[in-house]
Coordinates of C-alpha atoms and ligand atoms in Angstrom, one line a residue:
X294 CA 0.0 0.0 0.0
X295 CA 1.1 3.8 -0.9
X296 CA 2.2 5.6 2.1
X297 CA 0.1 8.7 2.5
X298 CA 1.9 12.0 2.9
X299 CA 1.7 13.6 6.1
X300 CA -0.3 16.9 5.6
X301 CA 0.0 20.5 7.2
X302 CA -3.1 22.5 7.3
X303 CA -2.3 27.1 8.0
X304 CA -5.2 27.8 9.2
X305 CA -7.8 26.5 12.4
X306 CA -10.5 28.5 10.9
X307 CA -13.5 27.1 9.0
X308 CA -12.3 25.8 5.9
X309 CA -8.9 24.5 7.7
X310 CA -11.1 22.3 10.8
X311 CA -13.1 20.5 8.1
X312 CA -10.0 19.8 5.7
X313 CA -8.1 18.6 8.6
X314 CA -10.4 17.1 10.4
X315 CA -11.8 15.0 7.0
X316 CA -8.2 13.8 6.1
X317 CA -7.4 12.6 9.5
X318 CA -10.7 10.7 9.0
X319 CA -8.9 9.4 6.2
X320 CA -6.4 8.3 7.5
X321 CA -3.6 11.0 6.7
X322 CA -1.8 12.1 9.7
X323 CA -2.2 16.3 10.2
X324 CA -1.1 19.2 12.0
X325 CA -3.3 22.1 11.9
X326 CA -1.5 25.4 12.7
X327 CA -3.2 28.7 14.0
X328 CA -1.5 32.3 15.0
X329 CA -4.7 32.8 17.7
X330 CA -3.0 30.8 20.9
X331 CA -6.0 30.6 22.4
X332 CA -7.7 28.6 19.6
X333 CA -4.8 26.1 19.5
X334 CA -5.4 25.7 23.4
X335 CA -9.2 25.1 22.8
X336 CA -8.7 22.8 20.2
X337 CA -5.9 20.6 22.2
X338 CA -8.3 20.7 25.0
X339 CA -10.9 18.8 22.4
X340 CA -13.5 22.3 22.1
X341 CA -14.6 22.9 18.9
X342 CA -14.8 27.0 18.7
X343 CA -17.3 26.8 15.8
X344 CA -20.6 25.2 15.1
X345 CA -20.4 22.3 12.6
X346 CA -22.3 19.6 12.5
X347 CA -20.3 16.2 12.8
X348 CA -16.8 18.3 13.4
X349 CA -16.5 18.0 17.2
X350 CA -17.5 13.7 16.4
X351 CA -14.2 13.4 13.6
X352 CA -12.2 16.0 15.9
X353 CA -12.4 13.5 18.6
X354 CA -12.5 10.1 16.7
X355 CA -9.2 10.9 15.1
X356 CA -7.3 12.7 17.6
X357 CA -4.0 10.7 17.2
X358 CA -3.9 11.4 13.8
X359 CA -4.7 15.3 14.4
X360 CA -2.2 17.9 15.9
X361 CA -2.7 21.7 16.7
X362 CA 0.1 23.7 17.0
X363 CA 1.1 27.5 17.1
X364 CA 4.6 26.8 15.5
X365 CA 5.7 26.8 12.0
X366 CA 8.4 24.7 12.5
X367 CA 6.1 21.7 13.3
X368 CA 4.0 22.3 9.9
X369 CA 6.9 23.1 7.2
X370 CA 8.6 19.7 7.6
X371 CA 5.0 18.5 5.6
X372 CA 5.2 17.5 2.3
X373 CA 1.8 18.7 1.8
X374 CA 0.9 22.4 3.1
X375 CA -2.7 23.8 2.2
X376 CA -3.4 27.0 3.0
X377 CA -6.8 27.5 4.4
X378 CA -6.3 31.3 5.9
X379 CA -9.6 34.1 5.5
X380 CA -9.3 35.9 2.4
X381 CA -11.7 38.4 3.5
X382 CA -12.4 41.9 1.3
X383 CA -10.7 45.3 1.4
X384 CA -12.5 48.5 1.8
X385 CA -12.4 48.2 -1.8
X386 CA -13.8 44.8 -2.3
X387 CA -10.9 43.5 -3.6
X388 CA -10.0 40.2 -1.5
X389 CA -7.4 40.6 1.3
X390 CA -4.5 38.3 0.7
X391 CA -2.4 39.2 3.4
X392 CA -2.8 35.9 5.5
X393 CA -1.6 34.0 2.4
X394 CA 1.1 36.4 1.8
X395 CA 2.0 35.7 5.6
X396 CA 2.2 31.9 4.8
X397 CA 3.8 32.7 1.3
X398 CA 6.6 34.5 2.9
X399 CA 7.1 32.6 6.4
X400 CA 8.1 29.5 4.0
X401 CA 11.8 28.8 5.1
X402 CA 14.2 27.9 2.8
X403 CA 13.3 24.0 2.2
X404 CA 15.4 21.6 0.8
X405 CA 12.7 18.7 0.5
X406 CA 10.5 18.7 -2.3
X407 CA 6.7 19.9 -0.7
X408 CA 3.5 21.0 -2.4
X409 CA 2.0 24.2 -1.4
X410 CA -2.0 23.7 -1.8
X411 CA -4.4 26.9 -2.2
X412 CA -7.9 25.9 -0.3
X413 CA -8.7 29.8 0.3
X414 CA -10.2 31.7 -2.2
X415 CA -8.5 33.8 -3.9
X416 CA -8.7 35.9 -7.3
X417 CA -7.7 34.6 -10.5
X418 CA -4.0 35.1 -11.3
X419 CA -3.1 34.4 -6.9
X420 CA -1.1 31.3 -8.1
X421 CA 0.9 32.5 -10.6
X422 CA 1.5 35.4 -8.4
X423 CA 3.1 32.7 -5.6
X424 CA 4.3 30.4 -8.2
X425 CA 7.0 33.9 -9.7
X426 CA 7.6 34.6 -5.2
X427 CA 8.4 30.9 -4.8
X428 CA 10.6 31.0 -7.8
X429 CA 12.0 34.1 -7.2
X430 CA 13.3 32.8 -3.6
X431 CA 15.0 29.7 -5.0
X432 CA 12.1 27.4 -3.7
X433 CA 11.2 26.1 -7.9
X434 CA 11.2 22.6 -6.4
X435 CA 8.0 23.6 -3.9
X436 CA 4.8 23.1 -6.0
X437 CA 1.9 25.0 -6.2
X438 CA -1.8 23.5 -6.8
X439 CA -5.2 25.4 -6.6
X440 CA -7.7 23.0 -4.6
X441 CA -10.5 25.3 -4.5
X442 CA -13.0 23.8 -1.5
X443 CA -16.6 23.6 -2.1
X444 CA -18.5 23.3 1.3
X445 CA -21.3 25.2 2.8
X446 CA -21.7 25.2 5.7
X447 CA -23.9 23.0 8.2
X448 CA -23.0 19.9 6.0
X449 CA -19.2 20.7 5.3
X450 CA -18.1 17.4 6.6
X451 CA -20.9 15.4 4.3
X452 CA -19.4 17.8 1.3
X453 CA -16.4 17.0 2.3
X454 CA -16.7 13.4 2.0
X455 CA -19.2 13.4 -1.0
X456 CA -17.9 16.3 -3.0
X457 CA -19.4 16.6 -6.6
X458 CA -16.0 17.0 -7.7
X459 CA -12.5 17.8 -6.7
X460 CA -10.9 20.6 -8.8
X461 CA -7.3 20.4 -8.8
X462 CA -5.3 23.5 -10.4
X463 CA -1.6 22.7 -11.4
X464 CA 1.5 24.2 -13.5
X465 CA 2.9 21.0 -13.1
X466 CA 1.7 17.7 -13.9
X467 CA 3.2 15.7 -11.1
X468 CA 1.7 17.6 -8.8
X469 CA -1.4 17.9 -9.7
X470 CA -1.4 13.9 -9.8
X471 CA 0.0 14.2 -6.1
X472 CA -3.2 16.3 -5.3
X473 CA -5.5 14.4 -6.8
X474 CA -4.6 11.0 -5.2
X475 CA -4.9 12.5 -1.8
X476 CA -8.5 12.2 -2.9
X477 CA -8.5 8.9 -4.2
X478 CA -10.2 7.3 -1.0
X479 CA -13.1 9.5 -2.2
X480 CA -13.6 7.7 -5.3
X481 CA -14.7 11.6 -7.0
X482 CA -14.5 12.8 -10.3
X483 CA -11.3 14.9 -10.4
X484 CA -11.5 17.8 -12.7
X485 CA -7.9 18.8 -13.4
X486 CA -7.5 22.2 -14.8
X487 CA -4.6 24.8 -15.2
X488 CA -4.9 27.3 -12.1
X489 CA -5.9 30.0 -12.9
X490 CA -8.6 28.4 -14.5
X491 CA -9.1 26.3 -11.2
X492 CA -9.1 29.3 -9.7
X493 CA -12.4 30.9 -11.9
X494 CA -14.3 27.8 -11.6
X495 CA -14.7 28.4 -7.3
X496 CA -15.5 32.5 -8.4
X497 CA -18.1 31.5 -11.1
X498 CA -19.5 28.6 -8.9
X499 CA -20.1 30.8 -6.4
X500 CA -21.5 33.6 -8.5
X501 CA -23.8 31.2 -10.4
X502 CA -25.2 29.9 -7.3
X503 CA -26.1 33.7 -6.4
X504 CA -27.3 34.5 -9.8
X505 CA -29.8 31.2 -9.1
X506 CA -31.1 33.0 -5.8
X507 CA -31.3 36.5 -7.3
X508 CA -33.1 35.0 -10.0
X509 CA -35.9 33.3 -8.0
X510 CA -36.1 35.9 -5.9
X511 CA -36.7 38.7 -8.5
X512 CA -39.4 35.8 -9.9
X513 CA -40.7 35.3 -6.4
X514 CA -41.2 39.4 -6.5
X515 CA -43.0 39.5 -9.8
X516 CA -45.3 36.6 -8.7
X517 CA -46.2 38.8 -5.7
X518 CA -47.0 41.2 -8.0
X519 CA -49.0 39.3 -10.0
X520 CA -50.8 36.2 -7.9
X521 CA -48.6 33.8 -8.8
X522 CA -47.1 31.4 -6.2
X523 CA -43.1 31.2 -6.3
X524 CA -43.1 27.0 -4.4
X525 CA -45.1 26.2 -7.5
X526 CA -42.9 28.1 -9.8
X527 CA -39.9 27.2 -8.4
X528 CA -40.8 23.3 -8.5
X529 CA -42.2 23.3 -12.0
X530 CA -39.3 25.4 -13.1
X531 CA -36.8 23.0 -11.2
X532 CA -38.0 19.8 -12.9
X533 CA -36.6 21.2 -16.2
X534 CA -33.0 18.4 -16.4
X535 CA -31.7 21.7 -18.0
X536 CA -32.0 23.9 -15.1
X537 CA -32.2 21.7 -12.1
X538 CA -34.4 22.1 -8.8
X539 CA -31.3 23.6 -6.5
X540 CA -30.8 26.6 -5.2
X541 CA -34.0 28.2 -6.3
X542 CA -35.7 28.7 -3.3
X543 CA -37.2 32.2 -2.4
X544 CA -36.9 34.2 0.6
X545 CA -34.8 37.2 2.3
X546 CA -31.4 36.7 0.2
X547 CA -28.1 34.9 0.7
X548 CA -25.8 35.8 3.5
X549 CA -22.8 34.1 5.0
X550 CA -18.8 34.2 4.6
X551 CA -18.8 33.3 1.2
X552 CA -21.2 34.4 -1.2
X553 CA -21.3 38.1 -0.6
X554 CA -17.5 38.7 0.0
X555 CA -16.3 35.9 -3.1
X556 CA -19.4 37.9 -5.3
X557 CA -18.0 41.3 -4.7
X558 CA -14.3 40.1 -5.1
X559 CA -15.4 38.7 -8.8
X560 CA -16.8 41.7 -9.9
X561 CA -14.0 44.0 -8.9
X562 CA -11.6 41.0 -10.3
X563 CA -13.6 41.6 -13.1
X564 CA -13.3 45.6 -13.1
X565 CA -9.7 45.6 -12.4
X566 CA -9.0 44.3 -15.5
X567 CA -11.4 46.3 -17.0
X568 CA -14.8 44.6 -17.8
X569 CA -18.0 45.6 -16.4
X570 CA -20.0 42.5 -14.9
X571 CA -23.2 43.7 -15.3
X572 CA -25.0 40.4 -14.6
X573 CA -23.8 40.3 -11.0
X574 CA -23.7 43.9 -10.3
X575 CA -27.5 43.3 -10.8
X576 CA -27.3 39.8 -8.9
X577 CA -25.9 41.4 -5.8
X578 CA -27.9 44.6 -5.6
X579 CA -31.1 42.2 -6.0
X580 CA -29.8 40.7 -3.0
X581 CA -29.4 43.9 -1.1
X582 CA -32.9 44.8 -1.7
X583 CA -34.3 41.5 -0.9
X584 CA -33.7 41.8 2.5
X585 CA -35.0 45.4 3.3
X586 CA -38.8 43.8 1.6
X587 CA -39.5 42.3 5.1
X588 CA -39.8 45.7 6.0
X589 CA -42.5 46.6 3.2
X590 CA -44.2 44.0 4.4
X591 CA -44.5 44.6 7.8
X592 CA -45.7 47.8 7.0
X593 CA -48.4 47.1 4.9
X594 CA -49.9 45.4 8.0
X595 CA -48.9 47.2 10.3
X596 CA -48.4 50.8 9.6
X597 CA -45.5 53.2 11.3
X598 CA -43.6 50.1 12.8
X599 CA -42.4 53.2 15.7
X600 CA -42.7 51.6 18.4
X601 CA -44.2 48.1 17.7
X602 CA -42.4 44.8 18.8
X603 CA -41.2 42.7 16.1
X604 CA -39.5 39.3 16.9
X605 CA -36.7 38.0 14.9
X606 CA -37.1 34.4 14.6
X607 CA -33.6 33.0 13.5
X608 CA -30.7 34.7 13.2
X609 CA -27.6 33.5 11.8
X610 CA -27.2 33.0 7.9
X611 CA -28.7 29.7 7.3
X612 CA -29.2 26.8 9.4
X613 CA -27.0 24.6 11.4
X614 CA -24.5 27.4 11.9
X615 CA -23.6 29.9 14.2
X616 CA -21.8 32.2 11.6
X617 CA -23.4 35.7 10.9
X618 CA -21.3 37.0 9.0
X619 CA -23.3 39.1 6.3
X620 CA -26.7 37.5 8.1
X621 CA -29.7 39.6 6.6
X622 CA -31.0 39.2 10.0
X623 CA -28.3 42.0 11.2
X624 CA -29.5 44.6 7.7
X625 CA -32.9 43.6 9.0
X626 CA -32.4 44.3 13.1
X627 CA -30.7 47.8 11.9
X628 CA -33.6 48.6 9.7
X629 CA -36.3 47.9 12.1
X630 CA -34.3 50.1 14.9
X631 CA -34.2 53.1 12.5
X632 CA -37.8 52.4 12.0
X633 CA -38.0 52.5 15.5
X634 CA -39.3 49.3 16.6
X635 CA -38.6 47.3 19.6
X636 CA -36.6 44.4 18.3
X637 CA -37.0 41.3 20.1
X638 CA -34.7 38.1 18.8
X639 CA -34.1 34.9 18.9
X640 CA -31.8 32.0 17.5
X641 CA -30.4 28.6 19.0
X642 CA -27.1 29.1 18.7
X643 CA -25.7 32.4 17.0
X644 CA -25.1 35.0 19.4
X645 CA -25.4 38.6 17.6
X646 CA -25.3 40.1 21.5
X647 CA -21.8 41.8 20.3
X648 CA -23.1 42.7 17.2
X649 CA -26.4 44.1 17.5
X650 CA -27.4 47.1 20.3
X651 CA -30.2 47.7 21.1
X652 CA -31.7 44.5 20.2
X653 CA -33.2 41.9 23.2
X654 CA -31.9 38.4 22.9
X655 CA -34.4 36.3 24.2
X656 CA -33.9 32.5 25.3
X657 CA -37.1 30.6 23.8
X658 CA -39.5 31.4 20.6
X659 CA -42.1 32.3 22.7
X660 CA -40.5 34.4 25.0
X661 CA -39.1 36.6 21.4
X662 CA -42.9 36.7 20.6
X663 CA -44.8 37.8 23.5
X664 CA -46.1 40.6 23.3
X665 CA -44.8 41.1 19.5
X666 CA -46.7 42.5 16.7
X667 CA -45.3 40.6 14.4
X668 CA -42.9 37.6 14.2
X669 CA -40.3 37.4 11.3
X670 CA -39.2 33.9 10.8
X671 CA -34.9 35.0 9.2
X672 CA -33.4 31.5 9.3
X673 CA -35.3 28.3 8.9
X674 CA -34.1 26.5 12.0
X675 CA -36.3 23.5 12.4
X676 CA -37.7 24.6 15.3
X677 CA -39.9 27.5 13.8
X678 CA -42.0 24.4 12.0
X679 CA -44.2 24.8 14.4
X680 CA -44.7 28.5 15.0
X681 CA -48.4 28.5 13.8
X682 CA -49.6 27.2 17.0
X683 CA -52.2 28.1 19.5
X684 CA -49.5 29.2 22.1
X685 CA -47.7 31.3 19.8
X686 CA -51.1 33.1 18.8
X687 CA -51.9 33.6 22.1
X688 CA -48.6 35.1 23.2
X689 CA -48.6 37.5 20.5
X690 CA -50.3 40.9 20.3
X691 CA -51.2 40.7 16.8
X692 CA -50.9 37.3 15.5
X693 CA -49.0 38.4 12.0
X694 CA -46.3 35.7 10.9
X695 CA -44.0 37.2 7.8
X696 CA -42.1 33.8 6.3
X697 CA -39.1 35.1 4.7
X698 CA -38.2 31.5 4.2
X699 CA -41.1 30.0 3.2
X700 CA -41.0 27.5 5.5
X701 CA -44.3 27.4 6.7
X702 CA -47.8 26.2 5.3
X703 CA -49.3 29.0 4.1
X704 CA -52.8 27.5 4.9
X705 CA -52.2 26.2 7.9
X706 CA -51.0 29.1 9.4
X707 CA -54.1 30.7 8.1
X708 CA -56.4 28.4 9.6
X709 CA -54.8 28.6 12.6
X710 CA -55.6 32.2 12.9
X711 CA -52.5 33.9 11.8
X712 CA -52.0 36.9 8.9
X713 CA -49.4 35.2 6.9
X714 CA -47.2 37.0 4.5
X715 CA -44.2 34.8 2.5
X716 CA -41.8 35.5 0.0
X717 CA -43.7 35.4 -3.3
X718 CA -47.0 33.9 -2.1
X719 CA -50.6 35.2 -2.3
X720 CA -50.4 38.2 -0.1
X721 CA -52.7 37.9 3.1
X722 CA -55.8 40.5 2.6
X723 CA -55.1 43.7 4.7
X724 CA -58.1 43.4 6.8
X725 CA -57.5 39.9 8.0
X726 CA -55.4 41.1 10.6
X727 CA -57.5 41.7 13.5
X728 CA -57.6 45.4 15.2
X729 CA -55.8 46.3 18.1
X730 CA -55.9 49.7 20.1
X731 CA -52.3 50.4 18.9
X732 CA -52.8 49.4 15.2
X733 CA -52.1 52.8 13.2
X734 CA -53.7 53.5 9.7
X735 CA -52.0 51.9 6.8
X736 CA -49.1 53.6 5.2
X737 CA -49.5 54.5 1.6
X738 CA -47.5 52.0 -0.7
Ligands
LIG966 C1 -21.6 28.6 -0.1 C2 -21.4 27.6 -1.3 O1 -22.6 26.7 -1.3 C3 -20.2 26.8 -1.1 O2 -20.0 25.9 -2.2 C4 -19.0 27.7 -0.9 O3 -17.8 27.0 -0.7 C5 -19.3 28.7 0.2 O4 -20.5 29.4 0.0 P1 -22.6 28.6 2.3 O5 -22.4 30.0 2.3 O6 -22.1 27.8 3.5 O7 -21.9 27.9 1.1 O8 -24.1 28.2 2.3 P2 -25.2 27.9 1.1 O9 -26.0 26.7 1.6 O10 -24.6 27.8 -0.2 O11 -26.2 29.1 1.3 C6 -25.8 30.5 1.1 C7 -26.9 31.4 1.3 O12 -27.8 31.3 0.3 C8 -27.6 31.3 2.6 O13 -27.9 32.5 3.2 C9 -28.9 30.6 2.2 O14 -30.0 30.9 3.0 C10 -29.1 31.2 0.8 N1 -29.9 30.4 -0.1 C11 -29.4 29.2 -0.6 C12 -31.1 30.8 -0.6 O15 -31.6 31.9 -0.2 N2 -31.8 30.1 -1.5 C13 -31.4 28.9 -1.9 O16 -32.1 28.3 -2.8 C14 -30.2 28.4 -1.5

């Protein structure tokens, strides 16, 4: 049997924990290496400091073959290095490359030959940016390989596992064979590519998946418009072989750490070399729109929304995660507060307490909508299936439910006495919601 490599992983964020943690389940030996000492600590003392379902389980099951450390000198021995450091954007959108620079640069002078493997993302043209450094420091014989990752997160592990395909980016052939076996227990296609072409297919993935969101949300705002019902749409359109039924479900936009910073970094990429991406200009200022509608809708039942209690049912990007980076829960909190509503909000695991003033964090569902005028369901946690209920009615002040996930049965919440307003659904009548003393007159549209 081949020996496998012994791996080195920069980077105990996200991206680095899953790789790590999924090639150790493998059965490669890895050491994981972070600058923050106190996540190296956590992680040797078997915490996991994010939520990720099945991490903390692999983390554990394969702690002899898994090292943290805070040194370099323990990771550059590797033969295999992937860099899995943030990429985050500038002020000016571009992406912020200074943790791979770090990495880059820290590289001491080795004499054995070792593979330097790019799991962040990065812009088009990154590797043969470090391929001319490496060569320029005498370090030819260290190869370069883009290994764009493709997991979401909340089933990054699964993806991990059961990837649709590996892409592996190479100027040279041998290591790009080198890449590709490390896969080989996976039994996935490989797509082998040149990099910077590797490199593109993670950007246009991305962007694509966006453009698939804008899309059905732009439909899911004409069918609004017109009495057409987006679930219907959607799954009619979806059956189509051509187009596919993923990633067309409506509601209050993407968020998260990938899709708004990797969209914005394309279309400056794109700019900077001086073409005009109108298509995602247009897919990301849909985006930024979607989110604000909430507030339209509340409105239209509600009037002035000065001073009425709104819960916020869910709160971090998507499901199964604590991550809020770029959650439209956090536009939608800031917009309701300049509105001047009481904003009451709830979530099973993210905690926007740093984040968000102003806002009370409450510990149950029901305690988020007592009292509330209307309860926004953000993130579709399983436990909001239930939020049509008698209790929840009877907790509320005016029993209006706005579904900005779709999640519910429009019907049944209906017949359970609730005003319920989706994301390109029939539209609830205006006077089924019942009076109250504080209910103001209806804004104009
Ligand atoms: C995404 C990509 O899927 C992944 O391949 C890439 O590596 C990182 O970015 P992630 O951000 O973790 O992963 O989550 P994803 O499940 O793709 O969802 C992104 C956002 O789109 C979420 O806010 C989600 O709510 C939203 N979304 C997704 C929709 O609004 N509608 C959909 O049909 C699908």
């Amino acid at each position: 049997m081949k020996e496998k490599p012994a791996i080195g992983v920069f980077g105990a964020g996200w991206v680095g924990l899953v790789t790590g943690a999924c090639f150790a389940e493998l059965g490669y030996d890895v050491v994981v290496r972070d600058v923050i000492p106190e996540r190296i600590e956590q992680l040797r003392d078997g915490r996991v400091p994010l939520h990720e379902p099945g991490l903390g389980e692999l983390l554990e099951q394969n702690r002899e073959r898994l090292a943290f450390t805070t040194e370099l000198d323990e990771i550059v021995s590797r033969p295999i290095l992937f860099v899995c450091v943030g990429t985050p954007p500038t002020y000016s959108g571009d992406a912020d490359l200074s943790a791979v620079w770090t990495v880059v640069d820290q590289l001491p002078a080795l004499q054995e030959r070792a593979i330097l493997v790019m799991k962040s993302t990065v812009p088009v043209g990154t590797g043969e940016k470090v391929r001319a450094a490496l060569d320029a420091r005498g370090l030819a014989h260290v190869g370069y390989v883009s290994n764009p990752e493709f997991l979401a997160e909340g089933s990054a592990v699964r993806d991990f596992m059961n990837p649709d395909r590996v892409v592996v980016g190479a100027f040279a052939e041998a290591d790009s064979e080198v890449v590709a076996g490390l896969y080989e227990p996976l039994e996935a296609s490989v797509v082998r590519a040149d990099v910077a072409s590797a490199e593109m297919i993670k950007l246009a993935a991305n962007a694509f998946l966006m453009t698939r969101i804008s899309f059905i949300n732009e439909i899911a705002n004409v069918c609004e418009a017109t009495g057409a019902d987006v679930e219907q749409v959607a799954k009619g359109v979806g059956l189509d072989h051509r187009l596919g039924p993923h990633f067309l479900r409506a509601g209050i936009g993407w968020g998260g750490s990938c899709f708004p910073k990797d969209g914005v970094a394309l279309k400056q990429l794109a700019s900077n070399s001086g073409y005009h991406f109108q298509l995602l200009s247009a897919v990301i200022e849909v985006n930024d729109l979607q989110k604000r509608r909430v507030i339209g809708k509340l409105e239209k039942h509600l009037g002035k929304l000065r001073g009425k209690k709104v819960a916020l049912l869910g709160l971090a990007f998507k499901p199964n995660t604590d991550d809020l980076r770029e959650a439209p829960s956090l536009v939608l909190a800031s917009r309701l507060l300049a509105e001047g509503a009481e904003v009451r909000a709830w979530d099973p695991v993210a905690d926007a307490s740093r984040l968000l003033q102003g806002v009370t964090f409450c510990g149950s569902v029901l305690d988020a909508v007592s009292g509330a005028d209307a309860a926004v369901i953000v993130t579709e946690w399983d436990e909001l299936q239930g939020l049509a209920s008698e209790e929840v009615r009877g907790a509320m002040r005016n029993a209006l439910i706005v579904d900005g996930r779709n999640l519910l049965d429009p019907e049944h919440a209906r017949a359970a006495g609730f005003v319920y307003e989706g994301i390109g659904r029939a539209a609830s009548p205006l006077e089924a919601l019942p009076e109250t003393e504080e209910r103001e007159p209806q804004l104009e549209a």
